[in-house]
């Protein structure tokens, strides 16, 4: 036993029942990141009893979350702050852990590859700022966060995660100097100019965690109190589904939409676009579609920024704008490599859009994403780019507009009856066959009432009649009415049906869709 462990165990004896001892701190099942966040350490007796020693009184929600994590009953014992600080500090050299396995910290700045994450080297990292940033990034991976926000305030910084599309406060950092050092550390990792504080900067870096490489995209923006940073987490492991299978079924699309997407993905030529706001799962849907149609008889090439998921048998090209490899330049080269199907990660500019449309018109099937609010707005985006509208509608087979909705937590869901005004607002009747559910909040869902997300979508399939209307620049209301008369279901209708089945809530309906 190390001297640190000995000191810890001796001090524990002053706070815990001797007849249940000896006691030891457990940083394997209650990692250092959690201990620091809650200012509480987990002590386990020789008989297996578990006690959390914290600075504050426990609430029911916290205990429920802890017991769900540990899968065992836990007693909470309030101790003075000095004792908790001693336990956290005394064991830091031996028990620095950030996950259920062990803490991952940046061990070196190995040039030309991902930064190595290793518990073996963590004792060499003595900087509190580095440890805080490492803990934050790893906590983001553990919580399944899509983005980490570091926002400068008058007193320091606020760190927030976006989990399942919703922002949540993680911790606050005292001191403007510490906040500045956090942002500077991110700049160093992304090879940005640490001396430039007046202009926005964008970069990226990689961390190697438990044998896998995780990509992070960084955006720095000047603000009133300093520089704000947003780190997008691109974890390939999170995209992989159960058993390593990435399919439309796994993404949760309803059967009718799945069948329609598969039909469009098997067309001989043309263009299939997926649209939606940032973080709505557009790229993942394209990955799932390509994975399903790839049989080895066609050549599929993708160009992405970055490559988020590796598809076996598919040629995947990462964009490298610093070296001059842009979407448009890469797409030109791709077309000289005799592809049958091409995926363009995102159509951002007129040049890329023009090449993609020409590829679709000359015998290729093109998949891509576009940022737009709904399927009809895509047409406006292309018009704004200055493309010939006739060529666009001739090339376009279908547009899929999608959102990710949070699902009601199955562990704490309870039936509820909406009031009459709510039913009237959505055109519902209390006589309908419905199953309204709402999560009360539990340890499994971190008290939110939601656990997990699934995709919902509206599919605009173009036929000759719709192409004529669009090319003639008919009013959008007329185009929408024609599409819906052909069976297209709006996004809001799709989410409302999910609400009636008890899969999500009215609040989530309002959060992700627009009341037209």
XYZ file of C-alpha atoms in Angstrom:
516
model
C 0.000 0.000 0.000
C 1.369 3.434 -0.862
C 1.907 6.150 1.703
C -0.982 8.093 0.192
C -3.333 5.153 0.685
C -2.114 4.697 4.248
C -2.796 8.340 5.073
C -6.253 8.122 3.561
C -7.234 4.974 5.426
C -6.013 6.322 8.759
C -8.103 9.476 8.330
C -11.161 7.461 7.287
C -11.076 5.630 10.605
C -11.933 8.919 12.352
C -15.211 9.272 10.434
C -16.526 5.744 9.814
C -17.659 2.900 12.123
C -14.696 0.795 13.183
C -16.730 -2.395 13.391
C -17.398 -2.252 9.651
C -13.786 -1.510 8.720
C -11.193 -1.436 7.475
C -12.287 1.186 4.955
C -10.662 2.139 1.664
C -11.472 4.766 -0.925
C -12.752 3.448 -4.231
C -11.805 5.562 -7.248
C -12.484 2.744 -9.701
C -16.265 2.746 -9.343
C -16.486 6.408 -8.267
C -13.900 8.191 -10.469
C -11.922 11.236 -9.463
C -13.903 13.357 -11.916
C -17.151 12.472 -10.144
C -15.554 12.921 -6.744
C -14.327 16.393 -7.654
C -17.649 17.357 -9.218
C -19.750 16.335 -6.204
C -17.011 17.041 -3.633
C -17.609 13.568 -2.229
C -15.487 10.415 -2.031
C -16.639 6.798 -1.951
C -15.439 4.597 0.901
C -15.905 0.812 0.809
C -15.532 -1.455 3.832
C -14.043 -4.926 3.880
C -17.582 -6.309 4.053
C -18.611 -4.375 0.944
C -20.567 -1.541 2.567
C -20.473 1.702 0.600
C -20.511 5.205 2.078
C -20.197 8.537 0.295
C -18.456 11.210 2.350
C -19.359 14.653 1.076
C -19.283 18.308 1.983
C -23.045 18.844 1.780
C -26.261 17.118 2.677
C -27.433 14.544 0.156
C -30.692 14.954 -1.721
C -32.885 12.144 -2.973
C -32.034 12.804 -6.610
C -28.288 12.586 -5.985
C -28.537 9.359 -4.001
C -30.768 7.825 -6.655
C -28.227 8.733 -9.343
C -25.317 7.370 -7.315
C -27.073 4.096 -6.502
C -28.014 3.644 -10.161
C -24.369 4.140 -11.128
C -22.989 1.787 -8.477
C -25.861 -0.718 -8.666
C -25.857 -0.941 -4.865
C -27.333 0.871 -1.853
C -25.195 3.768 -0.676
C -25.198 5.687 2.588
C -24.312 9.385 2.560
C -22.276 10.891 5.373
C -21.649 14.614 5.608
C -18.084 15.586 6.570
C -16.248 18.849 6.908
C -14.774 20.338 3.738
C -11.195 20.080 5.001
C -11.494 16.297 5.384
C -12.961 15.845 1.902
C -10.221 18.016 0.409
C -7.627 15.925 2.238
C -8.988 12.669 0.858
C -9.188 14.033 -2.668
C -5.701 15.516 -2.493
C -3.964 12.677 -0.645
C -5.119 10.098 -3.130
C -4.636 12.141 -6.263
C -1.240 10.697 -7.181
C -2.521 7.121 -6.990
C -6.167 7.483 -7.912
C -6.444 10.015 -10.733
C -9.371 8.575 -12.647
C -11.881 10.139 -14.959
C -13.996 7.165 -15.990
C -15.104 3.762 -14.829
C -11.742 2.451 -15.969
C -9.209 5.171 -15.120
C -8.441 8.805 -15.802
C -7.286 9.680 -19.269
C -4.967 12.645 -19.407
C -2.860 14.141 -22.113
C 0.515 12.470 -21.765
C 2.400 14.180 -24.519
C 2.284 16.348 -27.573
C 3.308 13.626 -30.035
C 3.665 15.320 -33.375
C 1.869 13.970 -36.414
C -0.745 11.946 -34.547
C -3.377 11.893 -31.818
C -2.338 13.013 -28.360
C -1.728 9.925 -26.279
C -4.087 9.432 -23.343
C -2.578 7.261 -20.669
C -2.986 6.853 -16.929
C 0.642 5.682 -16.824
C 1.906 9.153 -17.691
C -0.619 11.178 -15.731
C 1.612 11.790 -12.733
C 3.832 13.877 -15.009
C 0.984 16.329 -15.610
C 1.017 18.556 -12.540
C -0.753 21.607 -13.993
C -4.208 22.107 -12.428
C -5.430 23.690 -15.671
C -4.372 20.670 -17.728
C -6.019 18.315 -15.246
C -9.223 20.355 -15.281
C -9.374 20.410 -19.075
C -8.625 16.690 -19.316
C -11.293 15.913 -16.745
C -13.793 18.058 -18.643
C -13.111 16.419 -22.001
C -13.257 12.922 -20.598
C -16.419 13.650 -18.640
C -17.916 14.858 -21.921
C -17.106 11.479 -23.510
C -18.550 9.601 -20.541
C -21.755 11.652 -20.554
C -22.206 11.311 -24.320
C -21.966 15.070 -24.843
C -21.880 16.355 -28.403
C -20.362 19.740 -27.462
C -18.374 21.274 -24.623
C -18.908 25.011 -24.042
C -16.364 27.063 -22.083
C -17.914 30.502 -21.603
C -15.964 33.336 -19.977
C -17.750 35.281 -17.244
C -16.843 38.288 -15.112
C -15.512 35.937 -12.406
C -14.000 33.141 -14.481
C -15.729 30.643 -16.744
C -18.770 28.400 -16.950
C -18.389 24.918 -18.446
C -21.494 23.412 -19.991
C -22.205 20.230 -21.942
C -24.770 19.664 -24.671
C -26.222 16.208 -24.030
C -29.073 14.867 -26.177
C -29.342 18.310 -27.750
C -29.893 20.170 -24.453
C -27.398 22.329 -22.550
C -26.547 21.545 -18.918
C -24.206 23.230 -16.454
C -21.247 21.069 -15.431
C -19.038 23.315 -13.325
C -17.867 26.880 -12.837
C -14.245 28.003 -12.800
C -13.161 30.847 -10.544
C -10.586 33.302 -11.805
C -10.255 35.029 -15.154
C -6.643 33.882 -15.418
C -7.646 30.208 -15.128
C -10.327 30.683 -17.790
C -7.766 32.267 -20.108
C -5.348 29.393 -19.510
C -8.061 26.837 -20.360
C -8.651 28.480 -23.729
C -4.900 28.823 -24.332
C -4.431 25.110 -23.630
C -7.084 24.283 -26.214
C -5.319 26.557 -28.717
C -2.015 24.776 -28.123
C -3.660 21.376 -28.654
C -5.216 22.651 -31.908
C -2.042 24.428 -33.094
C -3.734 27.831 -33.130
C -2.238 31.253 -32.456
C -2.321 31.724 -28.667
C -1.376 35.390 -29.057
C -4.447 36.224 -31.165
C -7.369 37.120 -28.888
C -9.348 39.535 -31.058
C -10.390 37.296 -33.972
C -12.292 34.009 -34.166
C -10.190 30.893 -34.743
C -11.086 27.324 -35.718
C -9.026 24.192 -35.249
C -9.089 20.538 -34.375
C -7.206 17.982 -32.340
C -7.325 14.295 -31.522
C -7.093 12.339 -28.292
C -6.468 8.638 -28.002
C -8.696 7.166 -25.310
C -8.649 3.490 -24.345
C -7.257 2.467 -27.708
C -9.594 4.539 -29.884
C -9.049 7.928 -31.503
C -11.567 10.668 -30.766
C -11.703 13.822 -32.901
C -12.482 17.238 -31.448
C -13.293 20.368 -33.424
C -12.559 23.685 -31.714
C -14.061 27.103 -32.308
C -12.767 30.177 -30.472
C -14.825 33.371 -30.357
C -13.917 36.683 -28.615
C -16.492 37.852 -26.066
C -16.917 40.666 -23.557
C -15.044 38.887 -20.766
C -12.437 37.033 -22.810
C -12.613 34.216 -25.330
C -15.334 31.578 -25.460
C -14.561 28.091 -26.736
C -16.830 25.401 -28.138
C -15.413 21.909 -28.583
C -17.414 19.523 -30.752
C -16.912 15.881 -29.797
C -16.735 13.488 -32.758
C -16.573 10.103 -31.070
C -16.723 7.290 -33.631
C -17.557 4.783 -30.911
C -20.750 6.686 -30.161
C -21.894 6.351 -33.761
C -21.436 2.612 -33.744
C -24.583 0.776 -32.809
C -25.106 -2.455 -30.932
C -22.961 -5.179 -32.418
C -21.170 -2.662 -34.631
C -24.147 -2.450 -36.997
C -24.996 0.987 -38.352
C -28.441 0.798 -39.953
C -31.534 2.906 -40.455
C -33.329 0.528 -38.095
C -30.848 1.364 -35.326
C -31.404 5.104 -35.827
C -35.096 4.715 -35.010
C -36.771 5.827 -38.231
C -40.394 4.646 -38.521
C -40.913 1.719 -40.958
C -42.503 3.785 -43.749
C -39.671 6.347 -43.722
C -37.027 3.615 -43.619
C -38.496 1.954 -46.665
C -38.711 5.269 -48.546
C -35.084 6.196 -47.748
C -33.897 2.776 -48.906
C -35.771 3.154 -52.196
C -34.175 6.537 -52.853
C -30.722 5.256 -51.872
C -30.923 2.536 -54.521
C -31.733 4.836 -57.437
C -29.241 4.560 -60.343
C -28.455 8.285 -60.390
C -29.579 11.622 -59.022
C -29.177 13.308 -55.646
C -30.414 12.478 -52.141
C -29.993 15.326 -49.675
C -30.345 15.240 -45.892
C -31.021 18.537 -44.175
C -31.449 19.844 -40.679
C -29.680 21.994 -38.088
C -26.267 21.227 -36.627
C -26.364 18.114 -34.465
C -29.512 16.626 -35.993
C -27.795 13.416 -37.127
C -27.590 14.146 -40.863
C -24.183 12.570 -41.436
C -25.021 9.523 -39.326
C -28.105 8.923 -41.473
C -25.969 9.022 -44.620
C -23.474 6.606 -43.056
C -26.274 4.189 -42.215
C -27.687 4.491 -45.731
C -24.306 3.817 -47.361
C -23.634 0.898 -45.038
C -26.923 -0.702 -46.059
C -26.543 -0.305 -49.824
C -22.860 -1.264 -49.970
C -22.652 -4.781 -51.396
C -19.238 -4.611 -53.022
C -20.581 -4.404 -56.580
C -20.417 -0.581 -56.705
C -17.580 1.838 -56.052
C -18.454 4.322 -53.305
C -16.264 7.333 -52.529
C -16.865 9.909 -49.802
C -15.310 13.269 -49.007
C -15.885 14.429 -45.451
C -14.809 17.004 -42.880
C -13.753 15.011 -40.919
C -14.242 11.285 -41.541
C -16.434 10.442 -38.560
C -17.056 6.742 -39.165
C -14.980 4.256 -41.139
C -16.958 2.168 -43.623
C -15.357 -1.064 -44.807
C -14.853 -1.183 -48.564
C -15.604 2.513 -49.043
C -12.961 5.017 -50.148
C -13.126 7.915 -47.679
C -11.275 11.204 -48.175
C -10.834 13.757 -45.361
C -10.986 17.440 -46.270
C -7.742 19.306 -45.578
C -8.266 22.978 -46.301
C -4.805 23.924 -45.006
C -3.314 21.814 -47.816
C -5.848 22.993 -50.383
C -8.093 19.903 -50.375
C -11.555 21.452 -50.240
C -14.917 19.813 -50.918
C -15.052 21.219 -54.441
C -11.486 20.276 -55.368
C -11.822 16.812 -53.854
C -15.151 16.219 -55.581
C -13.622 17.008 -58.978
C -10.935 14.393 -58.382
C -13.452 11.850 -57.125
C -15.395 12.011 -60.377
C -12.246 10.969 -62.253
C -12.037 7.787 -60.183
C -15.063 6.135 -61.769
C -17.415 6.106 -58.744
C -20.966 4.790 -58.809
C -22.032 6.559 -55.620
C -20.526 9.660 -54.062
C -21.079 11.152 -50.629
C -20.212 14.806 -50.030
C -20.108 15.530 -46.303
C -21.689 18.958 -46.714
C -22.581 21.322 -49.543
C -21.357 24.676 -48.250
C -20.744 26.788 -51.325
C -21.911 27.336 -54.884
C -18.901 25.615 -56.454
C -19.414 22.370 -54.530
C -23.156 22.503 -55.201
C -22.603 22.995 -58.939
C -20.214 20.026 -59.187
C -22.560 17.829 -57.148
C -25.525 18.682 -59.381
C -23.506 17.988 -62.530
C -22.380 14.642 -61.093
C -25.988 13.712 -60.387
C -26.977 14.668 -63.920
C -24.221 12.566 -65.480
C -24.998 9.137 -64.088
C -23.805 9.247 -60.467
C -25.877 8.900 -57.318
C -24.842 11.716 -54.969
C -25.515 11.810 -51.239
C -24.939 15.005 -49.266
C -26.099 17.241 -46.420
C -27.263 20.843 -46.506
C -28.025 23.149 -43.603
C -31.681 24.156 -43.888
C -34.697 24.157 -41.579
C -36.922 21.901 -43.658
C -37.054 20.006 -46.932
C -38.505 22.939 -48.890
C -35.856 25.411 -47.731
C -33.191 23.399 -49.551
C -34.515 24.692 -52.872
C -34.104 28.248 -51.611
C -30.541 27.524 -50.509
C -29.592 26.369 -54.004
C -31.300 29.376 -55.558
C -29.360 31.652 -53.194
C -26.139 30.009 -54.383
C -27.005 31.057 -57.919
C -27.553 27.569 -59.392
C -29.793 26.959 -62.370
C -33.108 25.880 -60.846
C -34.002 23.566 -63.728
C -30.760 21.606 -63.301
C -31.266 21.397 -59.538
C -34.761 19.909 -59.731
C -33.711 17.588 -62.562
C -30.867 16.207 -60.439
C -32.725 16.070 -57.136
C -34.484 12.810 -56.294
C -35.490 13.501 -52.698
C -34.785 15.657 -49.635
C -34.869 14.209 -46.138
C -35.315 16.770 -43.337
C -34.684 15.287 -39.914
C -34.470 16.048 -36.215
C -33.413 14.092 -33.154
C -36.050 13.956 -30.412
C -35.374 12.907 -26.852
C -37.216 9.793 -25.761
C -39.160 9.499 -22.535
C -37.130 7.585 -19.954
C -38.629 4.112 -19.660
C -37.425 3.743 -16.055
C -39.410 6.672 -14.647
C -42.166 7.222 -17.240
C -45.621 7.784 -15.800
C -48.976 8.108 -17.606
C -50.487 11.570 -17.698
C -53.589 13.182 -19.167
C -53.120 16.453 -21.114
C -55.573 19.234 -20.315
C -58.286 20.240 -22.754
C -56.436 23.337 -23.986
C -53.355 21.264 -24.907
C -55.455 18.740 -26.816
C -57.263 21.541 -28.644
C -54.011 23.250 -29.572
C -52.738 20.159 -31.371
C -56.092 19.123 -32.825
C -56.334 16.026 -30.631
C -59.311 14.430 -28.943
C -59.539 12.672 -25.595
C -61.326 9.863 -27.424
C -58.249 8.978 -29.486
C -56.243 5.838 -28.818
C -53.225 7.424 -27.136
C -50.621 6.541 -24.513
C -49.232 9.805 -23.118
C -46.168 9.315 -20.908
C -43.866 11.699 -19.084
C -40.615 10.975 -17.256
C -40.532 11.955 -13.587
C -36.724 11.998 -13.444
C -34.463 9.280 -12.037
C -30.849 8.199 -11.805
C -30.952 6.552 -15.218
C -31.846 9.821 -16.970
C -29.933 12.196 -14.664
C -33.221 13.648 -13.473
C -34.246 14.935 -16.909
C -37.072 12.507 -17.654
C -35.487 11.669 -21.031
C -33.136 8.851 -21.979
C -31.711 8.565 -25.483
C -32.824 10.038 -28.798
C -34.142 8.834 -32.120
C -34.541 10.342 -35.563
C -37.773 11.719 -36.986
C -37.966 12.973 -40.545
C -40.045 14.341 -43.385
C -39.226 13.056 -46.861
C -39.866 15.231 -49.902
C -39.845 12.979 -52.978
C -39.777 14.894 -56.221
C -41.882 13.784 -59.165
C -42.517 15.537 -62.466
C -45.423 17.547 -61.070
C -43.391 18.929 -58.161
C -40.420 19.596 -60.439
C -42.652 21.659 -62.746
C -43.990 23.698 -59.828
C -40.525 24.392 -58.432
C -38.993 25.223 -61.822
C -41.905 27.593 -62.501
C -41.200 29.271 -59.111
C -44.694 28.564 -57.838
C -45.606 29.930 -54.365
C -44.172 27.825 -51.557
C -47.644 27.254 -50.115
C -48.690 25.639 -53.398
C -45.581 23.438 -53.481
C -46.146 22.317 -49.871
C -49.793 21.533 -50.542
C -48.858 19.486 -53.608
C -46.229 17.544 -51.637
C -48.610 16.763 -48.789
C -51.289 15.660 -51.231
C -48.741 13.075 -52.419
C -48.394 11.644 -48.921
C -45.574 13.709 -47.416
C -45.938 14.022 -43.626
C -44.481 17.192 -42.044
C -41.930 16.925 -39.245
C -44.379 18.293 -36.697
C -46.908 15.608 -37.570
C -44.276 12.881 -37.192
C -43.245 14.103 -33.737
C -46.875 14.553 -32.658
C -47.544 10.920 -33.546
C -44.573 9.927 -31.380
C -46.048 11.967 -28.511
C -49.352 10.138 -28.827
C -47.508 6.807 -28.656
C -45.772 7.876 -25.446
C -42.303 7.966 -27.003
C -41.708 11.659 -26.266
C -43.525 14.703 -24.881
C -45.323 17.853 -25.977
C -42.402 19.886 -24.620
C -40.032 18.048 -26.929
C -42.429 18.610 -29.832
C -42.207 22.369 -29.272
C -38.436 22.253 -28.843
C -37.592 20.575 -32.152
C -40.370 21.606 -34.567
C -41.897 24.864 -35.745
C -45.586 25.637 -35.388
C -46.565 26.515 -38.939
